[in-house]
Short mmCIF file of C-alpha atoms and ligand atoms in Angstrom, two decimals:
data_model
loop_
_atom_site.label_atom_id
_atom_site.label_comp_id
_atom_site.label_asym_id
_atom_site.label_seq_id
_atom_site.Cartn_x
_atom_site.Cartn_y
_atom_site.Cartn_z
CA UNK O 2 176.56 77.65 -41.40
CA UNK O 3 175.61 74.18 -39.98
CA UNK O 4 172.55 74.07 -42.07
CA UNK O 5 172.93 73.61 -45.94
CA UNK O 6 170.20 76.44 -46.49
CA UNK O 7 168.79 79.10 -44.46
CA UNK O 8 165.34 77.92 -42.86
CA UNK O 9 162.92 80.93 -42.95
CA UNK O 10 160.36 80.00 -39.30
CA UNK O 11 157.61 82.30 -39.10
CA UNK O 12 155.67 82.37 -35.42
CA UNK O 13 153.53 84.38 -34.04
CA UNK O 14 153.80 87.74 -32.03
CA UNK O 15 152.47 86.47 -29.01
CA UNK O 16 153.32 83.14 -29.43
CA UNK O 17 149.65 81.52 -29.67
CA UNK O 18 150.08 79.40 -32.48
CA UNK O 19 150.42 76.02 -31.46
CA UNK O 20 153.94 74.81 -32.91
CA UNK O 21 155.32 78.38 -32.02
CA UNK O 22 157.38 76.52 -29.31
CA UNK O 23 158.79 73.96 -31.20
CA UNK O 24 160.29 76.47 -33.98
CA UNK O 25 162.14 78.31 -31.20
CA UNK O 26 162.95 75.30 -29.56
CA UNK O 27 164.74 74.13 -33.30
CA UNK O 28 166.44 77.45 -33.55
CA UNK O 29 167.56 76.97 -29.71
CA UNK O 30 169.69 74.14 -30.97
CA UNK O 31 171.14 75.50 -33.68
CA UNK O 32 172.57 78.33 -31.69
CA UNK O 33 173.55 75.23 -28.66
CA UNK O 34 175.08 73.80 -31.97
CA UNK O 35 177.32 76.40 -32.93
CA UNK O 36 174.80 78.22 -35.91
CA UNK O 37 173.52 81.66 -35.97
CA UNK O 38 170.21 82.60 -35.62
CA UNK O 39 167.98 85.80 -36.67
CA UNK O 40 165.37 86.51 -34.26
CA UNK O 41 163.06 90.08 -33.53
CA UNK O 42 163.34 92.09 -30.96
CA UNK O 43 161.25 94.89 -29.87
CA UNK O 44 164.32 97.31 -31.36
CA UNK O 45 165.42 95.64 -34.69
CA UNK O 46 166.45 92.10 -35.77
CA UNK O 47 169.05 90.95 -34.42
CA UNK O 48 171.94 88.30 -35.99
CA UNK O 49 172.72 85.85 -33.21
CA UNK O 50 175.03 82.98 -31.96
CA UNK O 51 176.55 81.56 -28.83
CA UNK O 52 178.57 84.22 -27.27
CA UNK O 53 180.22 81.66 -25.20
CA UNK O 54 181.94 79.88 -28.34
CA UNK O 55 184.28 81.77 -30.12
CA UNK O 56 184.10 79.86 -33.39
CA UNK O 57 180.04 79.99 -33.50
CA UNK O 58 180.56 84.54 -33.04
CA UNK O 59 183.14 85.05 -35.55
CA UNK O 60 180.44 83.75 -38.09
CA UNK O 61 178.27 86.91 -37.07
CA UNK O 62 181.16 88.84 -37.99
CA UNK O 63 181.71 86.78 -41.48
CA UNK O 64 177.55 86.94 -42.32
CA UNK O 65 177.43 90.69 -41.81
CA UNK O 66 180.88 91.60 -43.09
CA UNK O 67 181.38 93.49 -39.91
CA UNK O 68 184.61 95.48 -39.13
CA UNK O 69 186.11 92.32 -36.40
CA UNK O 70 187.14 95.56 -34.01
CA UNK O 71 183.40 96.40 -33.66
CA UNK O 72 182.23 94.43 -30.61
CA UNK O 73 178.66 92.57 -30.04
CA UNK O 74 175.96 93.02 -27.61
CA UNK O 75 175.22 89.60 -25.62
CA UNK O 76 171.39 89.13 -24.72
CA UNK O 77 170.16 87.35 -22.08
CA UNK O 78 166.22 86.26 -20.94
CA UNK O 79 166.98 87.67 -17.28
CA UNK O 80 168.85 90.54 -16.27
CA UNK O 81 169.83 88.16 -13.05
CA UNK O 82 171.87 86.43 -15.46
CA UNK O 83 174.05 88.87 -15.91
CA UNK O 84 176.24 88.24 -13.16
CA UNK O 85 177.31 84.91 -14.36
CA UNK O 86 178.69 87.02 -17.36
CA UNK O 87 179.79 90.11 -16.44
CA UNK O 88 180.82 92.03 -12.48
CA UNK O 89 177.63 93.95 -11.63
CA UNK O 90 178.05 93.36 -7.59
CA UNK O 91 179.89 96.71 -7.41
CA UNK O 92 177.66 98.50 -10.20
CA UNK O 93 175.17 100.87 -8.08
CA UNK O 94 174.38 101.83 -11.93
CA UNK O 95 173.42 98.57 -12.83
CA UNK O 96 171.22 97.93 -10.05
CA UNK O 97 169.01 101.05 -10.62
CA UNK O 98 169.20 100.26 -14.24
CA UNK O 99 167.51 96.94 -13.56
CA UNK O 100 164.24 98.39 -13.19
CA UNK O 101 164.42 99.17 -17.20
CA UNK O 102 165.23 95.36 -18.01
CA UNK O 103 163.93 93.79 -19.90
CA UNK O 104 163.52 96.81 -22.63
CA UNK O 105 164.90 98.57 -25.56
CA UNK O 106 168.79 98.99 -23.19
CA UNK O 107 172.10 98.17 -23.47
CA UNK O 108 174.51 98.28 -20.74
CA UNK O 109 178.26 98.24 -20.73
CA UNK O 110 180.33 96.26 -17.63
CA UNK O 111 182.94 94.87 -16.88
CA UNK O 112 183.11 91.49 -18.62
CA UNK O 113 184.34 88.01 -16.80
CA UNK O 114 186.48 85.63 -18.87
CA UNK O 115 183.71 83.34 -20.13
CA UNK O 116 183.05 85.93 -22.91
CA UNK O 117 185.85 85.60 -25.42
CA UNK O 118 187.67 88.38 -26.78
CA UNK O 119 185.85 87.32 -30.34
CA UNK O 120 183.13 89.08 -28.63
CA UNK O 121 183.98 92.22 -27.08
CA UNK O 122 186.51 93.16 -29.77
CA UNK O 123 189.33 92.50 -26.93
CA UNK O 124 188.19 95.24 -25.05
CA UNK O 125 187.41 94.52 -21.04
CA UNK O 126 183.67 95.58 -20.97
CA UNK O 127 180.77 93.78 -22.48
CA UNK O 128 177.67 94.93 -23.92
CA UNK O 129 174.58 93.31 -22.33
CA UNK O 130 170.63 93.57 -23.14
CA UNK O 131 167.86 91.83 -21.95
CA UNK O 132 165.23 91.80 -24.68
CA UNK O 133 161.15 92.24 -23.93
CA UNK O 134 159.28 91.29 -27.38
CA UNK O 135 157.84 87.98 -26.46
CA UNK O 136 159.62 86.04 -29.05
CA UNK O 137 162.76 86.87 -28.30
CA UNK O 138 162.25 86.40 -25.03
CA UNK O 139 161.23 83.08 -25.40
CA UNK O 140 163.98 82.30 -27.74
CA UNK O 141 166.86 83.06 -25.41
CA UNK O 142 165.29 81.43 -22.69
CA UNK O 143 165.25 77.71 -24.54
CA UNK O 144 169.19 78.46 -25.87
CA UNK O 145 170.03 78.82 -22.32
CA UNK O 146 173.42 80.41 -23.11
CA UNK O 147 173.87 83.60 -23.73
CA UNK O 148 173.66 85.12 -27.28
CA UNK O 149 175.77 87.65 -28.82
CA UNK O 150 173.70 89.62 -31.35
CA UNK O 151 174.41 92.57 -33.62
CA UNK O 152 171.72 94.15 -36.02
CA UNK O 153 170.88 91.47 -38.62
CA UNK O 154 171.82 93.46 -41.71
CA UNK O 155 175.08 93.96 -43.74
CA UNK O 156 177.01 96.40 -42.47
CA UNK O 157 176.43 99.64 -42.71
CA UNK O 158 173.05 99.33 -44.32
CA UNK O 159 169.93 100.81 -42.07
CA UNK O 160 169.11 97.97 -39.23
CA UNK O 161 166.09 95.60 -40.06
CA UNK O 162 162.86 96.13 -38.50
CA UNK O 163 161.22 93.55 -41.07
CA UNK O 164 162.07 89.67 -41.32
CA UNK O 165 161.65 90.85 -45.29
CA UNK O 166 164.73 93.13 -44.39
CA UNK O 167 166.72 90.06 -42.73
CA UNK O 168 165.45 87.75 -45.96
CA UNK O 169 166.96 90.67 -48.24
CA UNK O 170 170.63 91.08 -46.26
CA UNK O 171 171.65 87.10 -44.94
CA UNK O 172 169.50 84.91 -46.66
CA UNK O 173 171.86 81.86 -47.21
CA UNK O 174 174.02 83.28 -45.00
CA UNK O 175 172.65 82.16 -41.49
CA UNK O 176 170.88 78.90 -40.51
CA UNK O 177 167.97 80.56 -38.75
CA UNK O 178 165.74 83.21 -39.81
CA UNK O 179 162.65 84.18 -37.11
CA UNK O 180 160.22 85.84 -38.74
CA UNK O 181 157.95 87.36 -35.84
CA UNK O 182 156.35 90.10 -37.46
CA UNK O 183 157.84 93.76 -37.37
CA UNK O 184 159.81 95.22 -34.78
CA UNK O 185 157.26 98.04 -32.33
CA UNK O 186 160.42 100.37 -31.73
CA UNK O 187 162.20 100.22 -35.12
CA UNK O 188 165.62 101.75 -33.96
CA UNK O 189 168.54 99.92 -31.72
CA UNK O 190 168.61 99.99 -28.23
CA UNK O 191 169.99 103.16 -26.53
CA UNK O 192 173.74 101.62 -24.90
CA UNK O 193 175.23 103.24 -21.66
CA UNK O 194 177.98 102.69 -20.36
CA UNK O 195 178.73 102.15 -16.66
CA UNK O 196 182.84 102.25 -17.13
CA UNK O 197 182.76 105.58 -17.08
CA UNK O 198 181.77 107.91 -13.73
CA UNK O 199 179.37 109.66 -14.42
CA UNK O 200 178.01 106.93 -16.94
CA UNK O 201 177.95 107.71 -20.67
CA UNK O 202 175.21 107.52 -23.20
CA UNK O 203 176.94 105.68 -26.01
CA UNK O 204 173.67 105.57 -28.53
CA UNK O 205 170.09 107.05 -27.67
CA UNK O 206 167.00 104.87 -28.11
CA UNK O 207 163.86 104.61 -26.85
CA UNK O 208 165.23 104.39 -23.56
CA UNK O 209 165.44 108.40 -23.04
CA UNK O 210 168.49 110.64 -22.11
CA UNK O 211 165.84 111.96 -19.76
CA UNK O 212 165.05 108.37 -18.29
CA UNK O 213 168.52 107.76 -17.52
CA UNK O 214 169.40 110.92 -16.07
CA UNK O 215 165.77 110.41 -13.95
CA UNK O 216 167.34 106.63 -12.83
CA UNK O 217 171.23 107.46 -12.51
CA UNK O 218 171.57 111.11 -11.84
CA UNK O 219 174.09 112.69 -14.35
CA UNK O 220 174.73 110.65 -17.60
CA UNK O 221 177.58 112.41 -19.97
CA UNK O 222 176.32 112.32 -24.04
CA UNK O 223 179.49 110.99 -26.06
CA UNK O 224 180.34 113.52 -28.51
CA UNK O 225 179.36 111.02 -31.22
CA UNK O 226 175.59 111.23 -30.38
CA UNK O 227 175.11 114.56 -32.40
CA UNK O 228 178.62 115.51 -34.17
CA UNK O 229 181.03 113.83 -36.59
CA UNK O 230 183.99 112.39 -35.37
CA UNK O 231 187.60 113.42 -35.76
CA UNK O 232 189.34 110.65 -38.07
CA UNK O 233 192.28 110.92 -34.87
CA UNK O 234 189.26 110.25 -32.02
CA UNK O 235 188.71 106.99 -30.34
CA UNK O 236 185.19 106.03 -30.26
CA UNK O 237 183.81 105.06 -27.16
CA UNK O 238 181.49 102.51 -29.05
CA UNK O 239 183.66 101.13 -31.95
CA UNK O 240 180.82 100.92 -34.22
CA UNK O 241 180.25 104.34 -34.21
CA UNK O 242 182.65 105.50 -36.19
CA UNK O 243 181.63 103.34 -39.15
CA UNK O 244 179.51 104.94 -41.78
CA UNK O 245 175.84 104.20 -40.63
CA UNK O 246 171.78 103.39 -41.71
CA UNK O 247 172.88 105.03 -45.39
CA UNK O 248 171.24 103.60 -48.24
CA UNK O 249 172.79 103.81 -51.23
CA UNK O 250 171.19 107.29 -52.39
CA UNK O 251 172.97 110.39 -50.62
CA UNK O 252 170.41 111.68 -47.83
CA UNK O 253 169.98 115.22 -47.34
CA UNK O 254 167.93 116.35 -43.60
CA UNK O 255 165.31 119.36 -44.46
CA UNK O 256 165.13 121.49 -40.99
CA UNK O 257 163.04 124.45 -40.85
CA UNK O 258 159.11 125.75 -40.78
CA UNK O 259 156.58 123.83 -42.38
CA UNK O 260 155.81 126.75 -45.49
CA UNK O 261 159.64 127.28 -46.21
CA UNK O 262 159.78 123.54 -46.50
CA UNK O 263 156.91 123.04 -48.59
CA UNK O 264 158.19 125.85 -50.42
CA UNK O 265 161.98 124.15 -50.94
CA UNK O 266 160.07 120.69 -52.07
CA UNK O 267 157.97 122.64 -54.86
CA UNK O 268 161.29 124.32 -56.32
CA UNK O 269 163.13 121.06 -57.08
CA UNK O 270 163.46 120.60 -60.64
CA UNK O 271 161.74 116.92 -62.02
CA UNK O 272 164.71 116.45 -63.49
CA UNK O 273 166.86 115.08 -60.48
CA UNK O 274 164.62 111.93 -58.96
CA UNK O 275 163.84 112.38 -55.17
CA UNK O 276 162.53 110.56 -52.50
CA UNK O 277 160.56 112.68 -49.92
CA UNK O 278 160.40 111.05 -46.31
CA UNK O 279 157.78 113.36 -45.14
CA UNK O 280 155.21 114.50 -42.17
CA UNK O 281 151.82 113.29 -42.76
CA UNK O 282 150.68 117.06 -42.84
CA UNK O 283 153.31 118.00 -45.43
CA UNK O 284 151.96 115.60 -48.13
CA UNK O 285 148.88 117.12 -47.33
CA UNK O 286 149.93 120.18 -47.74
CA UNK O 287 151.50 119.53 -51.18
CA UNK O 288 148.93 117.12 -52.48
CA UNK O 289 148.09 117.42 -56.41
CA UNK O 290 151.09 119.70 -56.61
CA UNK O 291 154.05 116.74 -57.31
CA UNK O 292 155.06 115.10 -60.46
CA UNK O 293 154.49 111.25 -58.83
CA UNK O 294 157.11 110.54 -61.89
CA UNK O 295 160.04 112.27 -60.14
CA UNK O 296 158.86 112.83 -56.09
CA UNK O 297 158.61 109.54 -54.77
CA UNK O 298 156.69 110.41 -51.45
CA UNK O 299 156.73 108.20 -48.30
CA UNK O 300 155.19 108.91 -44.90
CA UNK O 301 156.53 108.75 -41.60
CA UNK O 302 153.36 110.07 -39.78
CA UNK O 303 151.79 112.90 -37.89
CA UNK O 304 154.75 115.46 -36.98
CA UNK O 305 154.31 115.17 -33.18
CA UNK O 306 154.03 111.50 -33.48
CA UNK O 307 157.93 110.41 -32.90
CA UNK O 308 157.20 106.81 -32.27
CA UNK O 309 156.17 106.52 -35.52
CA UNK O 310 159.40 108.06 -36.93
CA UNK O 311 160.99 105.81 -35.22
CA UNK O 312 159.01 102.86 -36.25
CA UNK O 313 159.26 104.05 -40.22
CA UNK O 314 163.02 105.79 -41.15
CA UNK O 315 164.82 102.33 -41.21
CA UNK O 316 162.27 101.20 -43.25
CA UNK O 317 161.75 103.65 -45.79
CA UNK O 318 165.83 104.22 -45.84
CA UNK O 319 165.48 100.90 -47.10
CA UNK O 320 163.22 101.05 -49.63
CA UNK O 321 164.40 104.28 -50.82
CA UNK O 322 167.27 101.56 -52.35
CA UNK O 323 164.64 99.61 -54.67
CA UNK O 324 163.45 103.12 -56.26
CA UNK O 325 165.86 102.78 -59.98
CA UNK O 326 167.50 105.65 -60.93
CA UNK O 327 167.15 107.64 -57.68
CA UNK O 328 168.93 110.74 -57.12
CA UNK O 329 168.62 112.32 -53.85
CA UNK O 330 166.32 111.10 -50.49
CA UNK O 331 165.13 114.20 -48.39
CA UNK O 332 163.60 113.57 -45.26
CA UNK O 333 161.95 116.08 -42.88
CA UNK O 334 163.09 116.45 -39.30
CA UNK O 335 161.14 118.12 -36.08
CA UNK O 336 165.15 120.16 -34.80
CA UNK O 337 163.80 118.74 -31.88
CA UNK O 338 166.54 116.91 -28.91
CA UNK O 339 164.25 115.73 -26.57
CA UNK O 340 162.81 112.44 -25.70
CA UNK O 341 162.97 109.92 -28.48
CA UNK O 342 163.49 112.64 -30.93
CA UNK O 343 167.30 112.66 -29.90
CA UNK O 344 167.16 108.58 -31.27
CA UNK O 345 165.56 109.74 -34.40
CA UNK O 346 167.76 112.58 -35.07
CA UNK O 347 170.97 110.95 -34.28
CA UNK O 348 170.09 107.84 -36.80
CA UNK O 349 169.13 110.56 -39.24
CA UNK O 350 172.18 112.56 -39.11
CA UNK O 351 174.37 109.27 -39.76
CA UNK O 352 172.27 108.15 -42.85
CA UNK O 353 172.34 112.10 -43.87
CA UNK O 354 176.56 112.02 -43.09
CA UNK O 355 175.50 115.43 -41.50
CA UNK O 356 173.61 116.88 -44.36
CA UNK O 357 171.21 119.22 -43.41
CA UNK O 358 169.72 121.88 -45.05
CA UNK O 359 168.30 124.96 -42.94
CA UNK O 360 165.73 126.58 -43.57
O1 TXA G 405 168.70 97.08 -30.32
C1 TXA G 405 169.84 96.63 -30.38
O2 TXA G 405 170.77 97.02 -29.63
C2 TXA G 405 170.12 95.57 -31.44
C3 TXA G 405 169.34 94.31 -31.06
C4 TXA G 405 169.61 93.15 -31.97
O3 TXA G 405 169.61 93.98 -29.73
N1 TXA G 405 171.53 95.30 -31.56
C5 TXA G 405 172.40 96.19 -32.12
O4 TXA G 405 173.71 95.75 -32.18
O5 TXA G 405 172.06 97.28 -32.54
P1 TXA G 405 174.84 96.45 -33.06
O6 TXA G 405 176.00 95.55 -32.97
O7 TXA G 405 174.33 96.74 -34.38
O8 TXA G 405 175.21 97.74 -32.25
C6 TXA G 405 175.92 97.62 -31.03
C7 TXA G 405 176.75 98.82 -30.75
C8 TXA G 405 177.94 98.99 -31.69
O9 TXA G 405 178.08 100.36 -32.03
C9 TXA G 405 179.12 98.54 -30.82
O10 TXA G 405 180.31 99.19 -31.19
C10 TXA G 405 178.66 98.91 -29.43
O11 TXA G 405 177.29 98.64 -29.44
N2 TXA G 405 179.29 98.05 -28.41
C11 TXA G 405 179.12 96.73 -28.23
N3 TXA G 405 179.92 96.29 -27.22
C12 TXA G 405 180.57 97.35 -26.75
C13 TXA G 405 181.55 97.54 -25.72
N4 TXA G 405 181.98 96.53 -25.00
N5 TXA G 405 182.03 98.80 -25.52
C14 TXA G 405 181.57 99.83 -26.26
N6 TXA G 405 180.66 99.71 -27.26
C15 TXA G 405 180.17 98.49 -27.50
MG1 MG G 406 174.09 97.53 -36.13
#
């Protein structure tokens, strides 16, 4: 840290308020200084510093307690910076990809040597995203370097979509903490990579399977998208193979038809305390028929509406950890692949470690 404590700047979404400006323009210099930075994104928060100084990165890695063989995602204001950074002349990918920059999408590329190793985990490719929430945007513009970011929790722990979230992990760990409001998406970015022919989707987000395929032609999934991996396998994105968005409870998935579930929740015994991450319609189906004691409910909305799965699981993952004396999560999943769904599901699955019961 450069600071002595961590200085908690709160702006506005759209940046109207008047001193908006000069709070990014502060945080700027701290990350031109060599400090670290949270700041929102439209995805989740994310933990930055300079990615061209070595020294300023391996603090991300220190703040976070992050495995130092898991690389970090640099973001940039423009996607025509990226050049200066990494080769894209001879990525055809990259150029059709440019159309969905800025958004919730990482790319992998060939790196140049200005990135340091620090960043990229010694491997040759670098991870680059071009941010669209206004803040952020804003925010990288005035540091005028590049900024390597990771999610801003501790490792492991879901990904914050709520400055209250950052507070909670890093608080007098960073210098910097943005607080601009809650993040729209509420999962990470989906990464492809372009270092593989045909290009691989490394994580799904809100940028779809389907959109890629639609932009590139055929994108391979990486095994890790939907299935465990092998202790022996390499993971195409180190951080993959890290246990993932678990909170501290065990999570269990509940797949199956919207009677046999409601019939699964009204069998468990009040003597094991649950939390039920639920469909709007299945609390209504099961209102007046809980023990509030023992079922601690929490909505993620209306079954066909996946944004706002996306928006809520990190959340209530989280919370789920502030519940004393909590036994078992459940939370209810559509089966569905599709679309933002396969985001949603994958997350899931990691907090779940594959748990799911059928029925
Ligand atoms: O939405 C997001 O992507 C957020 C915001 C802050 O931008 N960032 C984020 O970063 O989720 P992080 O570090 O939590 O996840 C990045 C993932 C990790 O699994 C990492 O292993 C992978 O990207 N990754 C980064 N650089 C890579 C590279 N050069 N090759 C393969 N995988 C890479
Ligand atoms: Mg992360």
């Amino acid at each position: 840290m450069i600071l002595e404590n961590t200085q908690i700047l709160k702006v506005s979404k759209n940046l109207t308020e008047k001193d908006d400006i000069e709070k990014l323009s502060f945080a700027a210099d701290i990350i031109r200084k060599g400090g670290t930075v949270c700041f929102p994104t439209e995805t989740v928060y994310g933990l930055g510093a300079n990615a061209l100084d070595s020294k300023a990165c391996e603090q991300i890695f220190e703040a976070k307690g992050r495995p130092q063989d898991n690389p970090l995602i640099i973001h940039l204001d423009n996607a025509d910076k990226a050049e200066n950074y990494c080769h894209t002349k001879d990525s055809a990918g990259f150029v059709k990809l440019k159309h969905l920059m800025p958004g919730p999408l990482t790319v992998i590329l060939p790196k140049k040597d200005c990135i340091p190793m620090t960043v990229t985990a010694n491997l040759p490719n670098v991870a680059l995203r071009v941010p669209e929430n206004k803040v952020a945007h804003k925010f990288l513009e005035l540091c005028d370097v590049p900024v390597a970011a990771p999610s801003a929790n501790i490792s492991g722990k879901p990904s914050p979509t709520k400055a209250q979230h950052v507070i909670d992990d890093l608080f007098s760990k960073v210098d910097v903490i943005i607080d601009g409001g809650d993040c729209d998406v509420g999962l990470e970015s989906t990464i492809v990579t372009l270092a593989t022919e045909p290009p691989t989707l490394l994580r799904p987000g809100a940028v779809t399977f389907e959109a890629l395929c639609d932009t590139l032609g055929k994108v391979d999934v990486a095994q890790s998208v939907l299935s465990e991996m092998r202790p022996d396998e390499k993971a195409a994105a180190p951080g993959m193979k890290y246990k993932h968005y678990a909170p501290c409870t065990p999570v269990y998935l509940l797949a199956g038809d919207d009677d046999k579930v409601k019939e699964y929740i009204l069998l468990l015994s009040d003597s094991d305390k649950c939390a039920l991450i639920l469909f709007s319609e299945d609390i209504k189906a099961l209102s007046g028929n809980i023990n509030p004691e023992a079922k601690i409910i929490m909505d993620m909305g209306a079954k066909d509406d996946i944004p706002s799965h996306a928006h809520a699981i990190f959340s209530h993952l989280r919370d789920t950890d502030k519940i004393p004396e909590l036994d078992k999560v459940f939370v209810r999943i559509t089966g569905d692949k599709s679309g933002l769904n396969l985001a949603v599901f994958n997350r899931l699955l990691k907090a779940a470690a594959y748990k799911i019961i059928e029925l």
